Amino acid sequence: MKQISTLTAVIIAAGLAGCGGDVTTNSDFTAIDTTTPVSDWQLVWSDEFDGTNIDQRKWTFEVNCQGGGNQEKQCYTDSSDNAFVTDGTLKIVAKPAEEGAPLPYTSARLNTRYQGDWRYGRIEVRAKMPSGQGTWPAVWMMSTDEVYGGWPKSGEIDIVEAVNLKTVDNEGVVENKVYGTLHYGKDSPNNVNSGKAYSLQGANPADDFNTYAIEWQEGEIRWYVNDYLYQTQMASKVRFNSRGEAIGLSHRGWFVENFNNITGELETQWTSAPFDQRFYLIMNLAVGGNWPENVNNLGIDAEALANGQTMEVDWVRVYQCDQNPNTGKGCETIRDGYKDAETLVEGRAPIPVPPSDGVARNLTIFDGTPNPNWPAWDCCGGSTPALVDDEERGQVYEFLVGAQPTVNGFITRAAFIDDPDGAPSAFDASPLIENGSISFDMKVVSPPANPASTWMFKVESNEGVNGGGTEVEIPITASAEGVAPVTGQWQTFTFPLKDLDTRGLDLSAIDVIMVFPAWDTGNGAVYQLDNVKISQPSSSPELVIFTDQENPAWPLWDCCGGSTPIEVMDDETHGTAAEFTVGPTPTVLGFFNRAPLGSGEPFDATALLAEGVVQFEVKVVDAPANPASTWLFKIEAAGGSSAVELPLSAGNADQAPVVGQWATYTFSIQSLFDAGLDISAIDVLMIFPAWDTGNGATFRVDNVKIYNPNAAVGDGSLNIFSNAVNPEWEQWDCCAGSEPKIVDAGAPYGNVMQFEILGWPETVLGFLAKPDVSFNATPLLANGSVSFDMRVVSAPTNTSSTWFFKIESTTYDGVNTAVELPLAAGNNDQAPVTGEWQNYSFSLQSLFDAGLDISDIKVLMVFPGWGTGQGAVYQLDNVKISNN
């Protein structure tokens, strides 16, 4: 209720109404047994207003014309015209002021500071509210000693408030909500609040008296109307990893930001603070202000206030719990489900960011393919950024700005992620600070209509300012290139991380990147973005020739057969693949870089000589009609002046392609160099049946790249099983005494792990880390997953059995954490099909959000539901925890 801007007030009102308390609220009072306070609540203070005067031993009048810090339109007085006691109730009256008064209305605000304050308890107020557009009655509490600083850092508890009761909008909706809210956090204007609205069933708070109450105990506050518990708020609960580091919140509640007396630094505390001190009561009736004047019918209805409006209070009572006065616990008036999704309100505490592991990783936010974790975003203008085809770039994101002011860009916050495969993935760029940057390519299609508009770049971290984070906003001309956008031209803009750090950005949790014309100057702007990255130059060059789409510099190519290779959809794992066909005319096929078909810029693999490879996947759809045909791999360089041709099987342990099965082929750069290839100018890569033997062949190719696989070893991934068990892990049968075994499943899987449940007792099976071994997946949180391939050889004899995936860890102080999910959740809700290999993937973010301590993973299990698995035989392969 203090010092909130007009925009913030409107957002507060809209946010509260959006929490389930709008006029459509339907409360079923017959479904819940709402009890009265238990006998251990002891009355410690009250005012029954039975006399003829306001008891000034309990209440102090506030006298001022400051507008309550909210641009309210009343002066508070100590006049008996504005506050008085008659007939057993207190009346607080708002009425028009005399002509020439500083503000158009007078009213009263009373408080108990230094005469009555409490820490914890049940506070009840029985009151009848005023009505009319512009009225704002409230009963609330503030900290007596402001231990944590001025408002709102020491907290505010709004027991009940309402605005514009009984107003009727154009659709006939009658305002009948009351609100309960907490205010806390950083200094204004970066303060935050959380709360909920409640609608009386078949009644209006201005029609009659209702009892409004809170029950306040250590770490928890509950709100009631007529003893119905409609809202619970709690202190934040921090999650720690196995090293005792704060890594997240198991419940996001309130927080306080305070100076550490030892270090002198501002620190966030996720404790019962600030609601762990003594608070005093305030009652007032405001007229107008930022909130009521900007909702319902807007403004102030002078006619409704012409004869005054009254908040009438029957009594105020304060109880404390004799069970434990120091915590307020033991007297709770609660019901089943009082912390369910409908009642428990999430707070606005900033989420702690795990300490950086120091591993430098690059992030691609968009380069022609959307990143599900980072959707394109229009903050406030109502548009939907669209993927469009650009002649030069292929698919790019196009943004527009209309009459409504807005900012556009990319965001990784839960509220804006619609893709089921996406997850909030704030990026730790701190290890890239020395050489890294945020960069993007931009083309202005249509400039803003306002010629004075300037283009801006903005980046936020840790949920922006309102979530407790940091931000930097600078002109786009502050980029390393130092140029302004030119309409119709693609341009690159680069912002060094070191510069953003100097400007105050927390690099450890970047979650929004924005590019836009300056606020409210951009109407008419249309612009496109591509190659949006947070990265540093690679010390190991890499060439991606084909992954899900053609690299324009390396187009698909049929040398001599006259066919046109195409892109086709394959299985879920491979998505789009390149498909080649061989007809009666002899030919070779592959990927071609030479101009004019390709870019004419060959790839220099010299830096990869020691550890680099040429790698790709192939699936033969239709074999050549000639059964004697053999498959070959050929690579050329420097316009064909050097070339190496090898059997394709040489890249896969002499295993020839099997029709219908994907297989990976790998050729070391060293071996190709030794065979005579000029690795400094590679320009053609081919896969084909031997010349003039391939008629009838159709085959697909995917994930074609030239790179150093060891450069990715430092990504922190874990391979638990692929042909053999990781030496630090072992196959495991929890309870039945069987010995899971390695068997040969044939190409392309080779050796796989086989599990069997052939009798009793029941069991769960999987892989177990050896003693004193665990896996820290924290570095992989943003984009990592737990994945594996599985085939059911024999289904359980119980046809109703379902399959499960479970993963366990040991967290801080030795407390185990675990997540168990239906196996189908890792494969688009597809249950295992007997006899078929299927891939399952569970994002680390989803497991972390479900409560797993990903810093100390020790067990991974796949099994049929307990007591239903007899007869099951199944196989696992490629079990890993890695970046996607």
Short mmCIF file of N, CA and C in Angstrom, two decimals, residues 747-866:
data_model
loop_
_atom_site.label_atom_id
_atom_site.label_comp_id
_atom_site.label_asym_id
_atom_site.label_seq_id
_atom_site.Cartn_x
_atom_site.Cartn_y
_atom_site.Cartn_z
N ALA A 747 23.75 -55.88 -35.06
CA ALA A 747 23.93 -54.51 -35.52
C ALA A 747 22.58 -53.78 -35.49
N PRO A 748 22.56 -52.49 -35.23
CA PRO A 748 23.73 -51.65 -34.97
C PRO A 748 24.06 -51.53 -33.48
N TYR A 749 23.31 -52.21 -32.60
CA TYR A 749 23.50 -52.00 -31.17
C TYR A 749 24.67 -52.79 -30.61
N GLY A 750 24.97 -53.94 -31.18
CA GLY A 750 26.07 -54.74 -30.66
C GLY A 750 25.78 -55.22 -29.25
N ASN A 751 26.77 -55.08 -28.36
CA ASN A 751 26.59 -55.52 -26.97
C ASN A 751 25.61 -54.60 -26.24
N VAL A 752 24.64 -55.22 -25.56
CA VAL A 752 23.66 -54.47 -24.78
C VAL A 752 23.54 -55.13 -23.41
N MET A 753 22.93 -54.41 -22.45
CA MET A 753 22.72 -54.97 -21.13
C MET A 753 21.31 -55.56 -21.05
N GLN A 754 21.22 -56.83 -20.62
CA GLN A 754 19.92 -57.50 -20.55
C GLN A 754 19.54 -57.73 -19.09
N PHE A 755 18.28 -57.36 -18.77
CA PHE A 755 17.73 -57.54 -17.43
C PHE A 755 16.56 -58.52 -17.51
N GLU A 756 16.39 -59.32 -16.46
CA GLU A 756 15.32 -60.32 -16.46
C GLU A 756 14.63 -60.35 -15.10
N ILE A 757 13.29 -60.47 -15.12
CA ILE A 757 12.51 -60.68 -13.89
C ILE A 757 11.72 -61.96 -14.11
N LEU A 758 12.27 -63.06 -13.65
CA LEU A 758 11.70 -64.36 -14.00
C LEU A 758 10.95 -65.02 -12.85
N GLY A 759 11.02 -64.47 -11.68
CA GLY A 759 10.31 -65.08 -10.56
C GLY A 759 10.11 -64.10 -9.44
N TRP A 760 9.97 -64.60 -8.27
CA TRP A 760 9.78 -63.79 -7.06
C TRP A 760 11.05 -63.84 -6.25
N PRO A 761 11.47 -62.86 -5.50
CA PRO A 761 10.73 -61.64 -5.17
C PRO A 761 10.77 -60.60 -6.30
N GLU A 762 9.90 -59.61 -6.15
CA GLU A 762 9.90 -58.51 -7.10
C GLU A 762 11.17 -57.68 -6.93
N THR A 763 11.43 -56.83 -7.91
CA THR A 763 12.69 -56.10 -7.88
C THR A 763 12.63 -54.88 -8.77
N VAL A 764 13.65 -54.06 -8.66
CA VAL A 764 13.93 -53.00 -9.62
C VAL A 764 15.36 -53.20 -10.09
N LEU A 765 15.65 -52.78 -11.33
CA LEU A 765 16.96 -53.06 -11.93
C LEU A 765 17.48 -51.84 -12.67
N GLY A 766 18.79 -51.80 -12.84
CA GLY A 766 19.39 -50.70 -13.57
C GLY A 766 20.88 -50.66 -13.37
N PHE A 767 21.40 -49.46 -13.09
CA PHE A 767 22.84 -49.27 -12.94
C PHE A 767 23.09 -48.50 -11.64
N LEU A 768 24.15 -48.91 -10.93
CA LEU A 768 24.47 -48.39 -9.62
C LEU A 768 25.92 -47.94 -9.60
N ALA A 769 26.15 -46.70 -9.12
CA ALA A 769 27.53 -46.22 -8.98
C ALA A 769 28.24 -47.01 -7.89
N LYS A 770 29.50 -47.28 -8.09
CA LYS A 770 30.27 -48.00 -7.08
C LYS A 770 30.45 -47.14 -5.83
N PRO A 771 30.81 -47.75 -4.71
CA PRO A 771 30.98 -46.99 -3.46
C PRO A 771 31.90 -45.78 -3.66
N ASP A 772 31.50 -44.68 -3.06
CA ASP A 772 32.26 -43.42 -3.12
C ASP A 772 32.29 -42.82 -4.52
N VAL A 773 31.41 -43.30 -5.40
CA VAL A 773 31.32 -42.75 -6.75
C VAL A 773 29.93 -42.15 -6.93
N SER A 774 29.86 -41.00 -7.55
CA SER A 774 28.59 -40.40 -7.96
C SER A 774 28.88 -39.47 -9.13
N PHE A 775 27.82 -39.00 -9.78
CA PHE A 775 28.01 -38.14 -10.95
C PHE A 775 27.38 -36.78 -10.71
N ASN A 776 28.15 -35.73 -10.96
CA ASN A 776 27.67 -34.35 -10.84
C ASN A 776 27.23 -33.85 -12.21
N ALA A 777 25.92 -33.75 -12.41
CA ALA A 777 25.37 -33.32 -13.70
C ALA A 777 25.05 -31.83 -13.71
N THR A 778 25.44 -31.10 -12.66
CA THR A 778 25.12 -29.68 -12.59
C THR A 778 25.55 -28.90 -13.83
N PRO A 779 26.75 -29.14 -14.39
CA PRO A 779 27.15 -28.38 -15.58
C PRO A 779 26.24 -28.61 -16.78
N LEU A 780 25.46 -29.69 -16.77
CA LEU A 780 24.63 -30.03 -17.92
C LEU A 780 23.19 -29.58 -17.75
N LEU A 781 22.89 -28.86 -16.66
CA LEU A 781 21.50 -28.58 -16.33
C LEU A 781 20.76 -27.88 -17.46
N ALA A 782 21.39 -26.92 -18.10
CA ALA A 782 20.65 -26.10 -19.08
C ALA A 782 20.13 -26.91 -20.24
N ASN A 783 20.94 -27.81 -20.80
CA ASN A 783 20.55 -28.50 -22.02
C ASN A 783 20.70 -30.02 -21.94
N GLY A 784 21.04 -30.55 -20.76
CA GLY A 784 21.35 -31.97 -20.66
C GLY A 784 20.13 -32.85 -20.44
N SER A 785 20.37 -34.14 -20.56
CA SER A 785 19.30 -35.12 -20.35
C SER A 785 19.91 -36.46 -19.93
N VAL A 786 19.05 -37.31 -19.36
CA VAL A 786 19.36 -38.71 -19.13
C VAL A 786 18.66 -39.46 -20.27
N SER A 787 19.41 -40.24 -21.04
CA SER A 787 18.81 -40.91 -22.20
C SER A 787 19.34 -42.33 -22.33
N PHE A 788 18.55 -43.16 -23.01
CA PHE A 788 18.96 -44.54 -23.25
C PHE A 788 18.05 -45.14 -24.32
N ASP A 789 18.54 -46.21 -24.91
CA ASP A 789 17.75 -47.01 -25.85
C ASP A 789 17.29 -48.26 -25.10
N MET A 790 16.06 -48.70 -25.40
CA MET A 790 15.50 -49.86 -24.69
C MET A 790 14.70 -50.72 -25.66
N ARG A 791 14.81 -52.02 -25.46
CA ARG A 791 13.97 -52.97 -26.20
C ARG A 791 13.42 -53.99 -25.21
N VAL A 792 12.09 -54.16 -25.22
CA VAL A 792 11.46 -55.22 -24.44
C VAL A 792 11.52 -56.50 -25.26
N VAL A 793 12.22 -57.50 -24.74
CA VAL A 793 12.31 -58.80 -25.43
C VAL A 793 11.07 -59.63 -25.11
N SER A 794 10.71 -59.68 -23.84
CA SER A 794 9.50 -60.38 -23.40
C SER A 794 8.76 -59.48 -22.42
N ALA A 795 7.50 -59.22 -22.69
CA ALA A 795 6.72 -58.35 -21.81
C ALA A 795 6.36 -59.08 -20.53
N PRO A 796 6.06 -58.35 -19.45
CA PRO A 796 5.58 -59.01 -18.23
C PRO A 796 4.32 -59.82 -18.52
N THR A 797 4.16 -60.92 -17.80
CA THR A 797 2.96 -61.75 -18.00
C THR A 797 1.71 -61.00 -17.55
N ASN A 798 1.85 -60.08 -16.63
CA ASN A 798 0.75 -59.23 -16.20
C ASN A 798 0.53 -58.15 -17.26
N THR A 799 -0.55 -58.24 -18.00
CA THR A 799 -0.76 -57.33 -19.13
C THR A 799 -1.06 -55.90 -18.69
N SER A 800 -1.38 -55.71 -17.42
CA SER A 800 -1.65 -54.34 -16.95
C SER A 800 -0.40 -53.67 -16.38
N SER A 801 0.72 -54.37 -16.42
CA SER A 801 1.96 -53.79 -15.89
C SER A 801 2.37 -52.56 -16.69
N THR A 802 2.89 -51.56 -16.00
CA THR A 802 3.43 -50.37 -16.66
C THR A 802 4.91 -50.23 -16.32
N TRP A 803 5.63 -49.55 -17.20
CA TRP A 803 7.08 -49.41 -17.04
C TRP A 803 7.42 -48.07 -16.41
N PHE A 804 8.51 -48.08 -15.60
CA PHE A 804 8.91 -46.88 -14.88
C PHE A 804 10.40 -46.60 -15.07
N PHE A 805 10.73 -45.33 -14.93
CA PHE A 805 12.11 -44.86 -14.88
C PHE A 805 12.31 -44.18 -13.53
N LYS A 806 13.43 -44.48 -12.87
CA LYS A 806 13.71 -43.87 -11.58
C LYS A 806 15.18 -43.51 -11.49
N ILE A 807 15.46 -42.39 -10.86
CA ILE A 807 16.84 -41.94 -10.70
C ILE A 807 16.99 -41.40 -9.28
N GLU A 808 18.14 -41.73 -8.65
CA GLU A 808 18.34 -41.37 -7.25
C GLU A 808 19.69 -40.69 -7.06
N SER A 809 19.76 -39.91 -5.97
CA SER A 809 21.02 -39.27 -5.61
C SER A 809 21.09 -39.17 -4.10
N THR A 810 22.25 -38.79 -3.61
CA THR A 810 22.41 -38.49 -2.19
C THR A 810 22.73 -37.02 -2.09
N THR A 811 21.90 -36.29 -1.40
CA THR A 811 22.07 -34.85 -1.35
C THR A 811 22.71 -34.41 -0.03
N TYR A 812 22.60 -33.12 0.25
CA TYR A 812 23.26 -32.51 1.41
C TYR A 812 22.81 -33.16 2.72
N ASP A 813 23.73 -33.36 3.60
CA ASP A 813 23.49 -34.00 4.91
C ASP A 813 23.01 -35.43 4.78
N GLY A 814 23.31 -36.09 3.66
CA GLY A 814 22.99 -37.49 3.51
C GLY A 814 21.54 -37.81 3.25
N VAL A 815 20.73 -36.83 2.92
CA VAL A 815 19.31 -37.08 2.64
C VAL A 815 19.16 -37.47 1.17
N ASN A 816 18.57 -38.62 0.92
CA ASN A 816 18.41 -39.09 -0.45
C ASN A 816 17.32 -38.31 -1.17
N THR A 817 17.53 -38.10 -2.46
CA THR A 817 16.47 -37.56 -3.30
C THR A 817 16.28 -38.52 -4.47
N ALA A 818 15.07 -38.57 -4.99
CA ALA A 818 14.76 -39.48 -6.08
C ALA A 818 13.59 -38.94 -6.87
N VAL A 819 13.55 -39.30 -8.14
CA VAL A 819 12.42 -38.98 -9.01
C VAL A 819 12.03 -40.25 -9.75
N GLU A 820 10.76 -40.60 -9.70
CA GLU A 820 10.24 -41.76 -10.41
C GLU A 820 9.15 -41.30 -11.36
N LEU A 821 9.24 -41.73 -12.63
CA LEU A 821 8.30 -41.28 -13.66
C LEU A 821 7.88 -42.46 -14.52
N PRO A 822 6.69 -42.39 -15.13
CA PRO A 822 6.36 -43.41 -16.14
C PRO A 822 7.40 -43.38 -17.25
N LEU A 823 7.84 -44.53 -17.67
CA LEU A 823 8.85 -44.58 -18.72
C LEU A 823 8.37 -43.86 -19.98
N ALA A 824 7.08 -43.96 -20.26
CA ALA A 824 6.53 -43.34 -21.47
C ALA A 824 6.75 -41.83 -21.49
N ALA A 825 6.93 -41.21 -20.30
CA ALA A 825 7.14 -39.77 -20.25
C ALA A 825 8.42 -39.36 -20.96
N GLY A 826 9.32 -40.30 -21.17
CA GLY A 826 10.57 -40.01 -21.88
C GLY A 826 10.51 -40.25 -23.36
N ASN A 827 9.30 -40.58 -23.88
CA ASN A 827 9.18 -40.88 -25.31
C ASN A 827 7.81 -40.45 -25.80
N ASN A 828 7.47 -39.19 -25.54
CA ASN A 828 6.20 -38.63 -26.02
C ASN A 828 5.00 -39.47 -25.62
N ASP A 829 5.05 -39.99 -24.39
CA ASP A 829 3.96 -40.80 -23.83
C ASP A 829 3.73 -42.12 -24.58
N GLN A 830 4.75 -42.58 -25.29
CA GLN A 830 4.66 -43.86 -25.98
C GLN A 830 5.22 -44.96 -25.09
N ALA A 831 4.37 -45.95 -24.76
CA ALA A 831 4.82 -47.08 -23.95
C ALA A 831 5.71 -48.01 -24.77
N PRO A 832 6.55 -48.79 -24.12
CA PRO A 832 7.42 -49.72 -24.86
C PRO A 832 6.60 -50.69 -25.71
N VAL A 833 7.13 -50.98 -26.88
CA VAL A 833 6.53 -51.97 -27.79
C VAL A 833 7.46 -53.18 -27.86
N THR A 834 6.97 -54.34 -27.50
CA THR A 834 7.80 -55.54 -27.46
C THR A 834 8.48 -55.78 -28.80
N GLY A 835 9.78 -56.01 -28.73
CA GLY A 835 10.56 -56.30 -29.92
C GLY A 835 11.13 -55.11 -30.64
N GLU A 836 10.79 -53.88 -30.21
CA GLU A 836 11.26 -52.68 -30.90
C GLU A 836 12.19 -51.87 -29.99
N TRP A 837 13.29 -51.42 -30.59
CA TRP A 837 14.16 -50.49 -29.87
C TRP A 837 13.51 -49.12 -29.87
N GLN A 838 13.51 -48.47 -28.72
CA GLN A 838 12.96 -47.12 -28.59
C GLN A 838 13.90 -46.28 -27.74
N ASN A 839 13.93 -44.99 -28.05
CA ASN A 839 14.81 -44.08 -27.32
C ASN A 839 14.00 -43.32 -26.27
N TYR A 840 14.56 -43.19 -25.07
CA TYR A 840 13.92 -42.47 -23.98
C TYR A 840 14.86 -41.38 -23.48
N SER A 841 14.29 -40.20 -23.24
CA SER A 841 15.11 -39.06 -22.82
C SER A 841 14.34 -38.24 -21.78
N PHE A 842 15.02 -37.93 -20.66
CA PHE A 842 14.44 -37.14 -19.59
C PHE A 842 15.36 -35.96 -19.33
N SER A 843 14.86 -34.74 -19.54
CA SER A 843 15.72 -33.57 -19.37
C SER A 843 16.15 -33.42 -17.92
N LEU A 844 17.40 -33.02 -17.73
CA LEU A 844 17.91 -32.78 -16.38
C LEU A 844 17.13 -31.66 -15.70
N GLN A 845 16.69 -30.68 -16.48
CA GLN A 845 15.93 -29.58 -15.89
C GLN A 845 14.64 -30.10 -15.26
N SER A 846 13.95 -31.01 -15.97
CA SER A 846 12.70 -31.55 -15.43
C SER A 846 12.96 -32.40 -14.19
N LEU A 847 14.05 -33.14 -14.17
CA LEU A 847 14.39 -33.95 -12.99
C LEU A 847 14.78 -33.05 -11.82
N PHE A 848 15.53 -32.01 -12.12
CA PHE A 848 15.91 -31.03 -11.09
C PHE A 848 14.67 -30.36 -10.50
N ASP A 849 13.75 -29.94 -11.39
CA ASP A 849 12.52 -29.29 -10.93
C ASP A 849 11.67 -30.24 -10.09
N ALA A 850 11.77 -31.55 -10.37
CA ALA A 850 11.00 -32.54 -9.61
C ALA A 850 11.66 -32.87 -8.28
N GLY A 851 12.84 -32.28 -8.00
CA GLY A 851 13.46 -32.43 -6.69
C GLY A 851 14.75 -33.21 -6.65
N LEU A 852 15.27 -33.66 -7.79
CA LEU A 852 16.49 -34.45 -7.79
C LEU A 852 17.72 -33.57 -7.55
N ASP A 853 18.61 -34.01 -6.68
CA ASP A 853 19.91 -33.36 -6.53
C ASP A 853 20.80 -33.88 -7.65
N ILE A 854 20.93 -33.10 -8.71
CA ILE A 854 21.68 -33.58 -9.87
C ILE A 854 23.18 -33.51 -9.67
N SER A 855 23.62 -33.02 -8.51
CA SER A 855 25.06 -32.94 -8.27
C SER A 855 25.65 -34.24 -7.75
N ASP A 856 24.80 -35.25 -7.48
CA ASP A 856 25.30 -36.43 -6.79
C ASP A 856 24.51 -37.68 -7.21
N ILE A 857 24.36 -37.90 -8.52
CA ILE A 857 23.54 -39.00 -9.04
C ILE A 857 24.26 -40.33 -8.81
N LYS A 858 23.52 -41.32 -8.26
CA LYS A 858 24.14 -42.58 -7.89
C LYS A 858 23.42 -43.81 -8.44
N VAL A 859 22.14 -43.70 -8.81
CA VAL A 859 21.38 -44.86 -9.26
C VAL A 859 20.48 -44.46 -10.43
N LEU A 860 20.42 -45.34 -11.44
CA LEU A 860 19.51 -45.15 -12.57
C LEU A 860 18.80 -46.48 -12.80
N MET A 861 17.47 -46.46 -12.82
CA MET A 861 16.69 -47.71 -12.90
C MET A 861 15.62 -47.64 -13.98
N VAL A 862 15.35 -48.80 -14.59
CA VAL A 862 14.23 -48.98 -15.52
C VAL A 862 13.60 -50.32 -15.17
N PHE A 863 12.26 -50.34 -14.96
CA PHE A 863 11.66 -51.58 -14.46
C PHE A 863 10.15 -51.54 -14.64
N PRO A 864 9.49 -52.71 -14.67
CA PRO A 864 8.03 -52.75 -14.64
C PRO A 864 7.54 -52.43 -13.22
N GLY A 865 6.29 -51.94 -13.11
CA GLY A 865 5.73 -51.60 -11.82
C GLY A 865 5.88 -52.72 -10.81
N TRP A 866 6.18 -52.34 -9.56
CA TRP A 866 6.46 -53.31 -8.50
C TRP A 866 5.32 -54.32 -8.38
#
